[in-house]
Amino acid sequence: MPLKNSQPLIALLRKISWCRSLALGLLALVASCAPAAREPVYRIGFSQCTTNDAWRRAMLAGMEKELSFHPNVRFQMLDAHNNSQLQQQQVRELIRQRVDLLLISPNQSGPLTTLAEAAYNQGIPVVILDRRTTSRLYTAYVGGNNQEVGRTAGHYAAQLLRGRGQVLEILGMPGSSPATDRDLGFRQALAAHPGLRLVAQVQGDWQPASVLRRLPAVLRAHPG
């Protein structure tokens, strides 16, 4: 049954509805005029052992290409020029700056271990790139299986020499994880072929000039 004298109530409800619509409209207008929330800025610090080879320059170019799609990321790369002491100083500076992400490609495993651990323990995500430290205290490792690389080289040498002969191994920089791991894998592969003998090693330091300087004396000592 309809309420008596309902006209004032209907008018009040219409007024409330109109005020509600007006309020919602004003809120929408204010929201459209307010500045959009700014994206947070992230800082990435990259300690690179060297940029003195084409592969690492291509790595850096790939990083910069990907980062071009992320304008809110600030990227700083420091080149250690194959100098572990310089790299330690550079990593200390990146930690001091409290970067949001720390990338390290260690020149040598041992000298960078303590600093990588320190950054990790301070809550900075640490990504070890290509070359490992001697610790497991890091957020992620991105790199190849260098022991498998060494084993593959050893099996290839055995195939090439048909299981018999003297082998000369050229090593990378002492103390760098790829050099250590590849040597280990290479020796493991040679051990499966008793007819092969590892007679000498040359420290190459990842530099062709170092190999060319040291190789003649080793070849004279092992004419084979």
Tab-separated table of C-alpha atoms in Angstrom:
chain	number	residue	atom	x	y	z
A	1	MET	CA	0.000	0.000	0.000
A	2	PRO	CA	1.522	3.388	-0.964
A	3	LEU	CA	2.649	5.676	1.806
A	4	LYS	CA	0.507	8.710	2.495
A	5	ASN	CA	1.995	12.017	1.467
A	6	SER	CA	4.998	10.325	-0.246
A	7	GLN	CA	5.942	13.272	-2.462
A	8	PRO	CA	8.383	14.904	0.015
A	9	LEU	CA	10.175	11.552	0.515
A	10	ILE	CA	10.509	10.984	-3.239
A	11	ALA	CA	11.893	14.494	-3.661
A	12	LEU	CA	14.445	13.877	-0.905
A	13	LEU	CA	15.588	10.616	-2.485
A	14	ARG	CA	16.003	12.335	-5.836
A	15	LYS	CA	18.050	15.049	-4.198
A	16	ILE	CA	20.304	12.477	-2.470
A	17	SER	CA	20.776	10.615	-5.774
A	18	TRP	CA	21.684	13.845	-7.578
A	19	CYS	CA	24.178	14.830	-4.865
A	20	ARG	CA	25.747	11.352	-5.007
A	21	SER	CA	26.154	11.614	-8.789
A	22	LEU	CA	27.679	15.065	-8.445
A	23	ALA	CA	30.119	13.840	-5.794
A	24	LEU	CA	31.196	10.889	-7.942
A	25	GLY	CA	31.663	13.205	-10.907
A	26	LEU	CA	33.849	15.549	-8.890
A	27	LEU	CA	35.953	12.662	-7.615
A	28	ALA	CA	36.473	11.424	-11.160
A	29	LEU	CA	37.494	14.926	-12.273
A	30	VAL	CA	39.976	15.273	-9.425
A	31	ALA	CA	41.459	11.833	-10.185
A	32	SER	CA	41.886	12.737	-13.860
A	33	CYS	CA	43.670	15.968	-12.965
A	34	ALA	CA	46.002	14.375	-10.383
A	35	PRO	CA	49.510	13.512	-11.639
A	36	ALA	CA	50.051	9.839	-12.456
A	37	ALA	CA	52.040	7.843	-9.914
A	38	ARG	CA	55.698	7.821	-10.924
A	39	GLU	CA	57.475	4.542	-11.515
A	40	PRO	CA	60.194	3.811	-8.980
A	41	VAL	CA	63.768	4.247	-10.216
A	42	TYR	CA	66.034	1.222	-9.850
A	43	ARG	CA	69.828	1.375	-9.878
A	44	ILE	CA	71.894	-1.499	-11.267
A	45	GLY	CA	75.637	-1.576	-10.694
A	46	PHE	CA	77.738	-3.857	-12.893
A	47	SER	CA	81.345	-4.706	-12.024
A	48	GLN	CA	82.848	-6.130	-15.224
A	49	CYS	CA	86.284	-7.748	-15.065
A	50	THR	CA	87.193	-6.383	-18.521
A	51	THR	CA	85.706	-5.042	-21.727
A	52	ASN	CA	88.834	-5.836	-23.697
A	53	ASP	CA	87.310	-8.599	-25.806
A	54	ALA	CA	84.514	-8.806	-28.363
A	55	TRP	CA	82.393	-11.226	-26.335
A	56	ARG	CA	82.166	-8.939	-23.306
A	57	ARG	CA	81.518	-5.890	-25.456
A	58	ALA	CA	78.655	-7.803	-27.099
A	59	MET	CA	77.365	-8.706	-23.608
A	60	LEU	CA	77.316	-5.031	-22.624
A	61	ALA	CA	75.584	-4.056	-25.883
A	62	GLY	CA	72.893	-6.669	-25.216
A	63	MET	CA	72.339	-5.335	-21.701
A	64	GLU	CA	72.056	-1.754	-22.913
A	65	LYS	CA	69.592	-2.771	-25.637
A	66	GLU	CA	67.320	-4.481	-23.117
A	67	LEU	CA	67.616	-1.599	-20.657
A	68	SER	CA	66.479	0.851	-23.357
A	69	PHE	CA	62.987	-0.606	-22.830
A	70	HIS	CA	63.109	0.285	-19.126
A	71	PRO	CA	63.645	4.053	-18.731
A	72	ASN	CA	63.196	3.823	-14.953
A	73	VAL	CA	66.415	1.793	-14.603
A	74	ARG	CA	69.741	3.555	-14.021
A	75	PHE	CA	72.671	1.394	-15.138
A	76	GLN	CA	76.309	1.890	-14.176
A	77	MET	CA	79.081	-0.349	-15.547
A	78	LEU	CA	82.601	-0.211	-14.097
A	79	ASP	CA	85.490	-1.843	-15.994
A	80	ALA	CA	88.195	-3.414	-13.806
A	81	HIS	CA	90.646	-3.869	-16.720
A	82	ASN	CA	91.624	-7.385	-15.526
A	83	ASN	CA	92.790	-5.915	-12.211
A	84	SER	CA	91.360	-7.619	-9.117
A	85	GLN	CA	92.454	-4.844	-6.751
A	86	LEU	CA	90.742	-2.206	-8.890
A	87	GLN	CA	87.636	-4.366	-9.094
A	88	GLN	CA	87.520	-4.639	-5.308
A	89	GLN	CA	87.569	-0.830	-5.038
A	90	GLN	CA	84.814	-0.510	-7.639
A	91	VAL	CA	82.572	-3.069	-5.933
A	92	ARG	CA	83.051	-1.324	-2.578
A	93	GLU	CA	81.864	1.909	-4.207
A	94	LEU	CA	78.765	0.233	-5.680
A	95	ILE	CA	77.936	-1.242	-2.261
A	96	ARG	CA	78.425	2.194	-0.671
A	97	GLN	CA	75.929	3.615	-3.158
A	98	ARG	CA	73.388	0.966	-2.064
A	99	VAL	CA	72.520	-0.070	-5.617
A	100	ASP	CA	69.283	-2.049	-5.978
A	101	LEU	CA	71.020	-4.854	-7.882
A	102	LEU	CA	74.718	-5.730	-8.070
A	103	LEU	CA	76.157	-7.684	-11.015
A	104	ILE	CA	79.716	-9.012	-10.680
A	105	SER	CA	81.822	-10.814	-13.247
A	106	PRO	CA	84.879	-11.516	-11.060
A	107	ASN	CA	88.343	-11.145	-12.524
A	108	GLN	CA	89.490	-13.801	-10.035
A	109	SER	CA	87.303	-15.859	-7.720
A	110	GLY	CA	89.002	-15.333	-4.356
A	111	PRO	CA	89.471	-11.547	-4.187
A	112	LEU	CA	85.788	-10.817	-4.927
A	113	THR	CA	84.239	-13.428	-2.620
A	114	THR	CA	84.194	-11.382	0.600
A	115	LEU	CA	82.703	-8.323	-1.098
A	116	ALA	CA	79.992	-10.357	-2.849
A	117	GLU	CA	79.098	-11.907	0.501
A	118	ALA	CA	79.053	-8.475	2.188
A	119	ALA	CA	76.644	-7.065	-0.398
A	120	TYR	CA	74.415	-10.132	-0.133
A	121	ASN	CA	74.355	-9.945	3.674
A	122	GLN	CA	73.351	-6.270	3.464
A	123	GLY	CA	70.266	-7.253	1.469
A	124	ILE	CA	71.532	-6.235	-1.969
A	125	PRO	CA	70.624	-8.867	-4.600
A	126	VAL	CA	73.898	-10.130	-6.095
A	127	VAL	CA	74.115	-11.810	-9.503
A	128	ILE	CA	77.422	-13.516	-10.292
A	129	LEU	CA	77.963	-13.418	-14.029
A	130	ASP	CA	80.098	-15.832	-16.086
A	131	ARG	CA	82.859	-16.258	-13.490
A	132	ARG	CA	82.109	-17.578	-10.006
A	133	THR	CA	83.309	-16.564	-6.559
A	134	THR	CA	84.352	-19.229	-4.036
A	135	SER	CA	81.171	-18.798	-1.972
A	136	ARG	CA	77.515	-19.748	-2.354
A	137	LEU	CA	76.355	-16.470	-0.817
A	138	TYR	CA	74.791	-14.773	-3.824
A	139	THR	CA	71.307	-14.441	-5.250
A	140	ALA	CA	71.870	-16.046	-8.657
A	141	TYR	CA	74.584	-17.284	-10.983
A	142	VAL	CA	74.341	-16.780	-14.749
A	143	GLY	CA	76.960	-18.619	-16.752
A	144	GLY	CA	77.993	-21.773	-18.531
A	145	ASN	CA	79.160	-25.142	-17.236
A	146	ASN	CA	82.916	-24.729	-17.620
A	147	GLN	CA	83.747	-28.207	-16.388
A	148	GLU	CA	81.660	-29.554	-19.256
A	149	VAL	CA	83.522	-27.239	-21.645
A	150	GLY	CA	86.797	-28.761	-20.445
A	151	ARG	CA	85.481	-32.322	-20.758
A	152	THR	CA	84.303	-31.626	-24.294
A	153	ALA	CA	87.779	-30.314	-25.212
A	154	GLY	CA	89.388	-33.402	-23.671
A	155	HIS	CA	87.145	-35.817	-25.550
A	156	TYR	CA	87.810	-33.922	-28.775
A	157	ALA	CA	91.586	-34.151	-28.193
A	158	ALA	CA	91.252	-37.915	-27.650
A	159	GLN	CA	89.261	-38.273	-30.858
A	160	LEU	CA	91.707	-36.122	-32.827
A	161	LEU	CA	94.747	-38.089	-31.584
A	162	ARG	CA	92.932	-41.437	-31.722
A	163	GLY	CA	93.576	-42.017	-28.050
A	164	ARG	CA	97.376	-41.755	-28.105
A	165	GLY	CA	99.776	-38.822	-27.846
A	166	GLN	CA	101.170	-35.919	-25.847
A	167	VAL	CA	98.921	-32.993	-25.011
A	168	LEU	CA	99.764	-29.349	-24.263
A	169	GLU	CA	97.078	-27.372	-22.395
A	170	ILE	CA	96.743	-23.586	-22.586
A	171	LEU	CA	95.135	-22.199	-19.440
A	172	GLY	CA	93.286	-18.995	-18.695
A	173	MET	CA	94.044	-16.588	-15.866
A	174	PRO	CA	95.111	-18.261	-12.608
A	175	GLY	CA	92.390	-17.983	-9.980
A	176	SER	CA	89.530	-17.361	-12.440
A	177	SER	CA	86.778	-19.961	-12.191
A	178	PRO	CA	86.510	-20.734	-15.946
A	179	ALA	CA	90.227	-21.532	-16.076
A	180	THR	CA	90.036	-23.742	-12.980
A	181	ASP	CA	86.848	-25.542	-14.017
A	182	ARG	CA	87.910	-26.124	-17.630
A	183	ASP	CA	91.246	-27.540	-16.500
A	184	LEU	CA	89.428	-29.912	-14.137
A	185	GLY	CA	87.023	-31.083	-16.839
A	186	PHE	CA	89.857	-31.473	-19.355
A	187	ARG	CA	91.866	-33.645	-16.976
A	188	GLN	CA	88.793	-35.751	-16.211
A	189	ALA	CA	88.304	-36.444	-19.914
A	190	LEU	CA	91.984	-37.280	-20.485
A	191	ALA	CA	91.929	-39.696	-17.548
A	192	ALA	CA	89.560	-41.910	-19.547
A	193	HIS	CA	92.242	-42.314	-22.244
A	194	PRO	CA	95.423	-43.868	-20.805
A	195	GLY	CA	97.242	-43.369	-24.109
A	196	LEU	CA	97.057	-39.593	-23.745
A	197	ARG	CA	99.555	-37.742	-21.582
A	198	LEU	CA	99.334	-34.124	-20.452
A	199	VAL	CA	102.989	-33.070	-20.739
A	200	ALA	CA	102.842	-29.292	-20.223
A	201	GLN	CA	100.634	-26.283	-19.549
A	202	VAL	CA	100.910	-22.663	-20.639
A	203	GLN	CA	99.416	-19.832	-18.564
A	204	GLY	CA	97.558	-17.757	-21.113
A	205	ASP	CA	95.888	-15.151	-18.865
A	206	TRP	CA	93.140	-15.015	-21.544
A	207	GLN	CA	95.584	-12.961	-23.624
A	208	PRO	CA	96.942	-14.197	-27.003
A	209	ALA	CA	100.127	-12.176	-26.457
A	210	SER	CA	100.850	-14.108	-23.229
A	211	VAL	CA	100.477	-17.427	-25.054
A	212	LEU	CA	102.696	-16.388	-27.962
A	213	ARG	CA	105.375	-15.186	-25.548
A	214	ARG	CA	105.490	-18.410	-23.497
A	215	LEU	CA	104.618	-21.083	-26.041
A	216	PRO	CA	107.958	-21.357	-27.948
A	217	ALA	CA	109.918	-22.349	-24.829
A	218	VAL	CA	107.367	-25.006	-23.905
A	219	LEU	CA	107.371	-26.451	-27.422
A	220	ARG	CA	111.185	-26.622	-27.399
A	221	ALA	CA	111.057	-28.468	-24.075
A	222	HIS	CA	108.535	-30.970	-25.445
A	223	PRO	CA	109.293	-31.454	-29.136
A	224	GLY	CA	107.047	-34.580	-29.191
